Amino acid sequence: MERRKQLRKYIQRAKTSLTVERNIPIAQYGLFLALLSSAALFLVSRLFVWPYYRQTALATFIVVILATVLFMWWKRVKEKEALHTLDDYFSHNELVTALSFEDDKDPLVQSLLTKALENVEKAFADFKARNKNLLRPKALIGLFGTAVVLAILYMFPAASQIEAVEVEKEKAVIEDVKKEIAKLEKKAETKEVKEQLKELQDTLKKTETAEEALREVVKKQKELALKEQQLKDKQTASNEGASDDKGLSKEEVEQLKELAQMQQGLTQNANTTQTAMSKLGKP
């Protein structure tokens, strides 16, 4: 049993070596294909404004690399293949013959195992010394050339690509506005204010530029300010006895407090958006 385990260790070593030898050429072609796919997307993105073209190219690169890894796993060397490959370096196929029998107590099997173990070191050395042919010149040339082209395309973007990056930044500003309004809407407790902020969220979904988003935020802030002023006027008139109303209801008092808080939140949001737009070179 011990001799059989020792032979199995050599087979595992051969399997590992064969796996590496098989994967290196696959990796070269896989990396070349990944770079080529990314370079192709960079070239296409120069023809028109394509937001997130860089992220798309990176995602494509990662997908191709993952596909290459999956292909390596699918083409992995099996133990049987490693056994027969290593056995080719024995004079009389002692390795396959010795391991084909399972009865270790049989004198013939013991003799075969002993002979295989005596020759396995030399056979493995010959196996390691064989010509492996790991490099693929065409793949390496293509890989290097594609990497150079991709680097040039990245460092010297076209006007459409520069505009696409600006569009990405503007979309990021709009998304930040939406997130902040959503936070305010969650904090709101009165029905009226909640509905107003919900309406603003629905409007922002239709906006395409940061200017439009800012305009809608400012518009809603003015609407809330007007509503707040109306409640204040009602409260003042009631306090001075100029109106038959009994004053603000409990809900209106809460609404008045919340309107002031929401206005402040919208004002901060508008200021932040204006600052972000200024960084983008927009008025």
Tab-separated table of C-alpha atoms in Angstrom:
chain	number	residue	atom	x	y	z
A	1	MET	CA	0.000	0.000	0.000
A	2	GLU	CA	2.860	2.368	0.868
A	3	ARG	CA	4.516	1.812	-2.514
A	4	ARG	CA	1.235	2.465	-4.294
A	5	LYS	CA	0.853	5.790	-2.402
A	6	GLN	CA	4.366	6.823	-3.400
A	7	LEU	CA	3.581	6.143	-7.051
A	8	ARG	CA	0.339	8.124	-6.741
A	9	LYS	CA	2.322	11.116	-5.449
A	10	TYR	CA	4.409	11.131	-8.607
A	11	ILE	CA	1.232	10.908	-10.700
A	12	GLN	CA	-0.199	13.916	-8.831
A	13	ARG	CA	3.001	15.848	-9.445
A	14	ALA	CA	2.790	14.965	-13.126
A	15	LYS	CA	-0.858	16.018	-13.164
A	16	THR	CA	-0.003	19.395	-11.638
A	17	SER	CA	2.811	19.919	-14.114
A	18	LEU	CA	0.623	18.972	-17.082
A	19	THR	CA	-2.149	21.279	-15.863
A	20	VAL	CA	0.223	24.239	-15.657
A	21	GLU	CA	1.685	23.420	-19.075
A	22	ARG	CA	-1.778	23.257	-20.614
A	23	ASN	CA	-3.052	26.410	-18.906
A	24	ILE	CA	-0.160	28.712	-19.830
A	25	PRO	CA	-0.978	28.743	-23.599
A	26	ILE	CA	-4.707	29.042	-22.836
A	27	ALA	CA	-3.966	31.988	-20.545
A	28	GLN	CA	-1.979	33.705	-23.300
A	29	TYR	CA	-4.835	33.409	-25.796
A	30	GLY	CA	-7.412	34.316	-23.142
A	31	LEU	CA	-5.578	37.485	-22.105
A	32	PHE	CA	-5.091	38.425	-25.753
A	33	LEU	CA	-8.814	37.967	-26.438
A	34	ALA	CA	-9.741	39.970	-23.315
A	35	LEU	CA	-7.503	42.894	-24.339
A	36	LEU	CA	-8.725	42.682	-27.934
A	37	SER	CA	-12.375	42.832	-26.807
A	38	SER	CA	-11.696	45.883	-24.636
A	39	ALA	CA	-9.749	47.609	-27.403
A	40	ALA	CA	-12.602	46.955	-29.850
A	41	LEU	CA	-15.078	48.586	-27.452
A	42	PHE	CA	-12.769	51.587	-27.034
A	43	LEU	CA	-12.622	51.946	-30.822
A	44	VAL	CA	-16.416	51.718	-31.188
A	45	SER	CA	-16.938	54.268	-28.397
A	46	ARG	CA	-14.994	56.844	-30.449
A	47	LEU	CA	-17.756	56.833	-33.074
A	48	PHE	CA	-20.529	58.194	-30.838
A	49	VAL	CA	-21.239	59.305	-27.267
A	50	TRP	CA	-21.378	56.110	-25.206
A	51	PRO	CA	-21.641	56.729	-21.442
A	52	TYR	CA	-19.841	54.179	-19.257
A	53	TYR	CA	-17.810	52.833	-22.183
A	54	ARG	CA	-14.789	52.416	-19.882
A	55	GLN	CA	-16.786	50.410	-17.353
A	56	THR	CA	-18.231	48.315	-20.191
A	57	ALA	CA	-14.763	47.615	-21.567
A	58	LEU	CA	-13.504	46.655	-18.093
A	59	ALA	CA	-16.525	44.402	-17.484
A	60	THR	CA	-15.941	42.722	-20.867
A	61	PHE	CA	-12.272	42.190	-19.994
A	62	ILE	CA	-13.232	40.562	-16.667
A	63	VAL	CA	-15.899	38.372	-18.306
A	64	VAL	CA	-13.423	37.076	-20.906
A	65	ILE	CA	-10.826	36.384	-18.187
A	66	LEU	CA	-13.430	34.491	-16.137
A	67	ALA	CA	-14.452	32.558	-19.253
A	68	THR	CA	-10.783	31.690	-19.801
A	69	VAL	CA	-10.477	30.422	-16.224
A	70	LEU	CA	-13.648	28.366	-16.704
A	71	PHE	CA	-12.223	26.935	-19.933
A	72	MET	CA	-9.008	26.033	-18.087
A	73	TRP	CA	-11.048	24.160	-15.503
A	74	TRP	CA	-13.003	22.363	-18.211
A	75	LYS	CA	-9.770	21.358	-19.979
A	76	ARG	CA	-8.039	20.369	-16.741
A	77	VAL	CA	-5.829	17.287	-16.786
A	78	LYS	CA	-7.426	14.155	-15.347
A	79	GLU	CA	-5.481	11.693	-13.240
A	80	LYS	CA	-5.826	8.977	-15.882
A	81	GLU	CA	-4.239	11.248	-18.496
A	82	ALA	CA	-1.375	12.090	-16.130
A	83	LEU	CA	-0.898	8.372	-15.386
A	84	HIS	CA	-0.555	7.419	-19.052
A	85	THR	CA	1.626	10.432	-19.877
A	86	LEU	CA	4.073	9.602	-17.074
A	87	ASP	CA	3.948	5.922	-17.987
A	88	ASP	CA	5.258	6.756	-21.470
A	89	TYR	CA	8.622	7.487	-19.814
A	90	PHE	CA	8.896	3.998	-18.337
A	91	SER	CA	10.725	1.393	-20.402
A	92	HIS	CA	7.968	-1.226	-20.330
A	93	ASN	CA	4.885	0.614	-19.069
A	94	GLU	CA	5.553	-0.570	-15.535
A	95	LEU	CA	3.496	2.216	-13.953
A	96	VAL	CA	0.169	1.434	-15.638
A	97	THR	CA	0.766	-2.297	-15.270
A	98	ALA	CA	1.580	-2.095	-11.555
A	99	LEU	CA	-1.400	0.115	-10.717
A	100	SER	CA	-3.834	-1.938	-12.774
A	101	PHE	CA	-3.793	-4.664	-10.097
A	102	GLU	CA	-5.392	-4.112	-6.698
A	103	ASP	CA	-4.200	-7.130	-4.713
A	104	ASP	CA	-1.033	-5.860	-3.018
A	105	LYS	CA	-0.491	-9.219	-1.308
A	106	ASP	CA	0.048	-10.983	-4.598
A	107	PRO	CA	3.839	-11.588	-5.116
A	108	LEU	CA	3.584	-10.596	-8.797
A	109	VAL	CA	1.858	-7.337	-7.935
A	110	GLN	CA	4.445	-6.637	-5.237
A	111	SER	CA	7.211	-7.234	-7.763
A	112	LEU	CA	5.580	-4.892	-10.304
A	113	LEU	CA	5.108	-2.160	-7.692
A	114	THR	CA	8.715	-2.479	-6.568
A	115	LYS	CA	10.019	-2.266	-10.127
A	116	ALA	CA	7.786	0.749	-10.909
A	117	LEU	CA	8.960	2.504	-7.745
A	118	GLU	CA	12.616	1.868	-8.666
A	119	ASN	CA	12.147	3.485	-12.085
A	120	VAL	CA	9.678	6.250	-11.245
A	121	GLU	CA	12.315	8.831	-10.247
A	122	LYS	CA	14.129	8.551	-13.582
A	123	ALA	CA	10.855	8.456	-15.513
A	124	PHE	CA	9.635	11.585	-13.765
A	125	ALA	CA	12.948	13.360	-14.422
A	126	ASP	CA	12.640	12.498	-18.141
A	127	PHE	CA	9.021	13.659	-18.069
A	128	LYS	CA	10.070	17.041	-16.595
A	129	ALA	CA	12.941	17.412	-19.065
A	130	ARG	CA	10.794	16.964	-22.189
A	131	ASN	CA	10.147	19.854	-24.598
A	132	LYS	CA	7.086	21.691	-23.260
A	133	ASN	CA	6.479	24.421	-25.885
A	134	LEU	CA	4.694	26.760	-23.455
A	135	LEU	CA	4.925	30.051	-25.341
A	136	ARG	CA	2.674	30.951	-28.273
A	137	PRO	CA	4.480	33.635	-30.330
A	138	LYS	CA	1.372	34.720	-32.247
A	139	ALA	CA	-0.637	35.163	-29.044
A	140	LEU	CA	2.194	37.070	-27.342
A	141	ILE	CA	2.697	39.393	-30.327
A	142	GLY	CA	-1.041	40.010	-30.503
A	143	LEU	CA	-1.205	40.545	-26.753
A	144	PHE	CA	1.617	43.085	-26.764
A	145	GLY	CA	0.296	44.918	-29.827
A	146	THR	CA	-3.249	45.078	-28.459
A	147	ALA	CA	-2.000	46.336	-25.080
A	148	VAL	CA	-0.113	49.168	-26.805
A	149	VAL	CA	-3.147	50.123	-28.920
A	150	LEU	CA	-5.429	50.014	-25.856
A	151	ALA	CA	-3.027	52.231	-23.890
A	152	ILE	CA	-2.952	54.787	-26.725
A	153	LEU	CA	-6.748	54.762	-27.028
A	154	TYR	CA	-7.069	55.302	-23.284
A	155	MET	CA	-4.511	58.119	-23.063
A	156	PHE	CA	-5.820	59.988	-26.109
A	157	PRO	CA	-9.626	59.894	-25.984
A	158	ALA	CA	-11.781	61.228	-28.799
A	159	ALA	CA	-14.174	64.154	-28.349
A	160	SER	CA	-17.116	61.734	-28.116
A	161	GLN	CA	-15.375	59.836	-25.322
A	162	ILE	CA	-14.640	63.021	-23.366
A	163	GLU	CA	-18.298	63.993	-23.729
A	164	ALA	CA	-19.333	60.510	-22.567
A	165	VAL	CA	-17.286	60.922	-19.380
A	166	GLU	CA	-18.977	64.288	-18.766
A	167	VAL	CA	-22.367	62.618	-19.227
A	168	GLU	CA	-21.351	59.970	-16.681
A	169	LYS	CA	-20.432	62.647	-14.146
A	170	GLU	CA	-23.690	64.491	-14.771
A	171	LYS	CA	-25.692	61.299	-14.306
A	172	ALA	CA	-23.833	60.745	-11.030
A	173	VAL	CA	-24.927	64.216	-9.872
A	174	ILE	CA	-28.552	63.418	-10.752
A	175	GLU	CA	-28.342	60.108	-8.867
A	176	ASP	CA	-26.992	61.923	-5.794
A	177	VAL	CA	-29.921	64.332	-5.944
A	178	LYS	CA	-32.376	61.439	-6.170
A	179	LYS	CA	-30.780	59.701	-3.190
A	180	GLU	CA	-30.926	62.823	-1.024
A	181	ILE	CA	-34.580	63.478	-1.915
A	182	ALA	CA	-35.382	59.847	-1.109
A	183	LYS	CA	-33.771	60.310	2.322
A	184	LEU	CA	-35.857	63.428	2.947
A	185	GLU	CA	-39.005	61.589	1.868
A	186	LYS	CA	-38.310	58.818	4.376
A	187	LYS	CA	-37.812	61.359	7.166
A	188	ALA	CA	-41.070	63.146	6.366
A	189	GLU	CA	-43.944	62.195	8.655
A	190	THR	CA	-46.886	64.381	7.590
A	191	LYS	CA	-48.915	63.231	4.606
A	192	GLU	CA	-48.781	66.544	2.735
A	193	VAL	CA	-44.979	66.870	2.868
A	194	LYS	CA	-44.493	63.215	2.046
A	195	GLU	CA	-46.673	63.540	-1.049
A	196	GLN	CA	-44.807	66.663	-2.165
A	197	LEU	CA	-41.431	64.909	-1.920
A	198	LYS	CA	-42.822	61.804	-3.603
A	199	GLU	CA	-43.989	63.997	-6.477
A	200	LEU	CA	-40.485	65.490	-6.707
A	201	GLN	CA	-38.963	62.016	-6.846
A	202	ASP	CA	-41.263	61.055	-9.736
A	203	THR	CA	-40.306	64.243	-11.586
A	204	LEU	CA	-36.576	63.638	-11.073
A	205	LYS	CA	-36.893	60.215	-12.710
A	206	LYS	CA	-37.706	61.977	-15.971
A	207	THR	CA	-34.832	64.483	-15.833
A	208	GLU	CA	-31.857	63.949	-18.128
A	209	THR	CA	-29.539	66.765	-17.083
A	210	ALA	CA	-28.268	68.136	-13.798
A	211	GLU	CA	-29.705	71.539	-14.707
A	212	GLU	CA	-33.198	70.047	-14.970
A	213	ALA	CA	-32.780	68.240	-11.650
A	214	LEU	CA	-31.614	71.441	-9.928
A	215	ARG	CA	-34.488	73.386	-11.451
A	216	GLU	CA	-37.031	70.881	-10.126
A	217	VAL	CA	-35.496	70.895	-6.646
A	218	VAL	CA	-35.560	74.706	-6.484
A	219	LYS	CA	-39.137	74.741	-7.801
A	220	LYS	CA	-40.270	72.304	-5.125
A	221	GLN	CA	-38.404	74.271	-2.450
A	222	LYS	CA	-40.332	77.401	-3.470
A	223	GLU	CA	-43.624	75.494	-3.389
A	224	LEU	CA	-42.912	74.298	0.146
A	225	ALA	CA	-41.880	77.827	1.145
A	226	LEU	CA	-45.211	79.140	-0.176
A	227	LYS	CA	-47.114	76.464	1.730
A	228	GLU	CA	-45.159	77.313	4.870
A	229	GLN	CA	-45.950	81.008	4.452
A	230	GLN	CA	-49.658	80.239	4.026
A	231	LEU	CA	-49.678	78.286	7.284
A	232	LYS	CA	-47.778	81.063	9.047
A	233	ASP	CA	-50.258	83.658	7.756
A	234	LYS	CA	-53.128	81.536	8.978
A	235	GLN	CA	-51.494	81.162	12.368
A	236	THR	CA	-50.838	84.923	12.620
A	237	ALA	CA	-54.379	85.813	11.595
A	238	SER	CA	-55.783	83.434	14.201
A	239	ASN	CA	-53.546	84.847	16.935
A	240	GLU	CA	-54.600	88.426	16.100
A	241	GLY	CA	-58.281	87.514	15.933
A	242	ALA	CA	-58.557	88.608	12.308
A	243	SER	CA	-59.953	85.258	11.294
A	244	ASP	CA	-62.835	83.118	12.495
A	245	ASP	CA	-60.586	80.042	12.260
A	246	LYS	CA	-59.540	78.443	15.496
A	247	GLY	CA	-55.919	78.420	14.353
A	248	LEU	CA	-53.732	75.625	13.098
A	249	SER	CA	-54.745	72.060	13.685
A	250	LYS	CA	-52.327	69.666	15.339
A	251	GLU	CA	-51.486	68.191	11.947
A	252	GLU	CA	-50.877	71.643	10.447
A	253	VAL	CA	-48.565	72.573	13.325
A	254	GLU	CA	-46.512	69.436	12.673
A	255	GLN	CA	-46.601	70.183	8.969
A	256	LEU	CA	-45.327	73.730	9.570
A	257	LYS	CA	-42.346	72.428	11.542
A	258	GLU	CA	-41.599	69.792	8.933
A	259	LEU	CA	-41.891	72.220	6.034
A	260	ALA	CA	-39.092	74.324	7.524
A	261	GLN	CA	-36.892	71.242	7.937
A	262	MET	CA	-37.594	69.974	4.404
A	263	GLN	CA	-36.922	73.403	2.931
A	264	GLN	CA	-33.561	73.448	4.641
A	265	GLY	CA	-32.817	69.980	3.295
A	266	LEU	CA	-33.809	70.989	-0.248
A	267	THR	CA	-31.718	74.150	-0.010
A	268	GLN	CA	-28.653	72.147	1.045
A	269	ASN	CA	-29.339	69.696	-1.769
A	270	ALA	CA	-29.592	72.528	-4.300
A	271	ASN	CA	-26.344	74.097	-3.055
A	272	THR	CA	-24.527	70.756	-3.252
A	273	THR	CA	-25.863	70.171	-6.760
A	274	GLN	CA	-24.815	73.676	-7.830
A	275	THR	CA	-21.298	73.052	-6.513
A	276	ALA	CA	-21.079	69.746	-8.374
A	277	MET	CA	-22.278	71.400	-11.581
A	278	SER	CA	-19.666	74.151	-11.187
A	279	LYS	CA	-16.958	71.482	-11.013
A	280	LEU	CA	-18.319	70.109	-14.287
A	281	GLY	CA	-18.008	73.565	-15.827
A	282	LYS	CA	-21.750	74.164	-15.924
A	283	PRO	CA	-23.333	77.459	-14.804
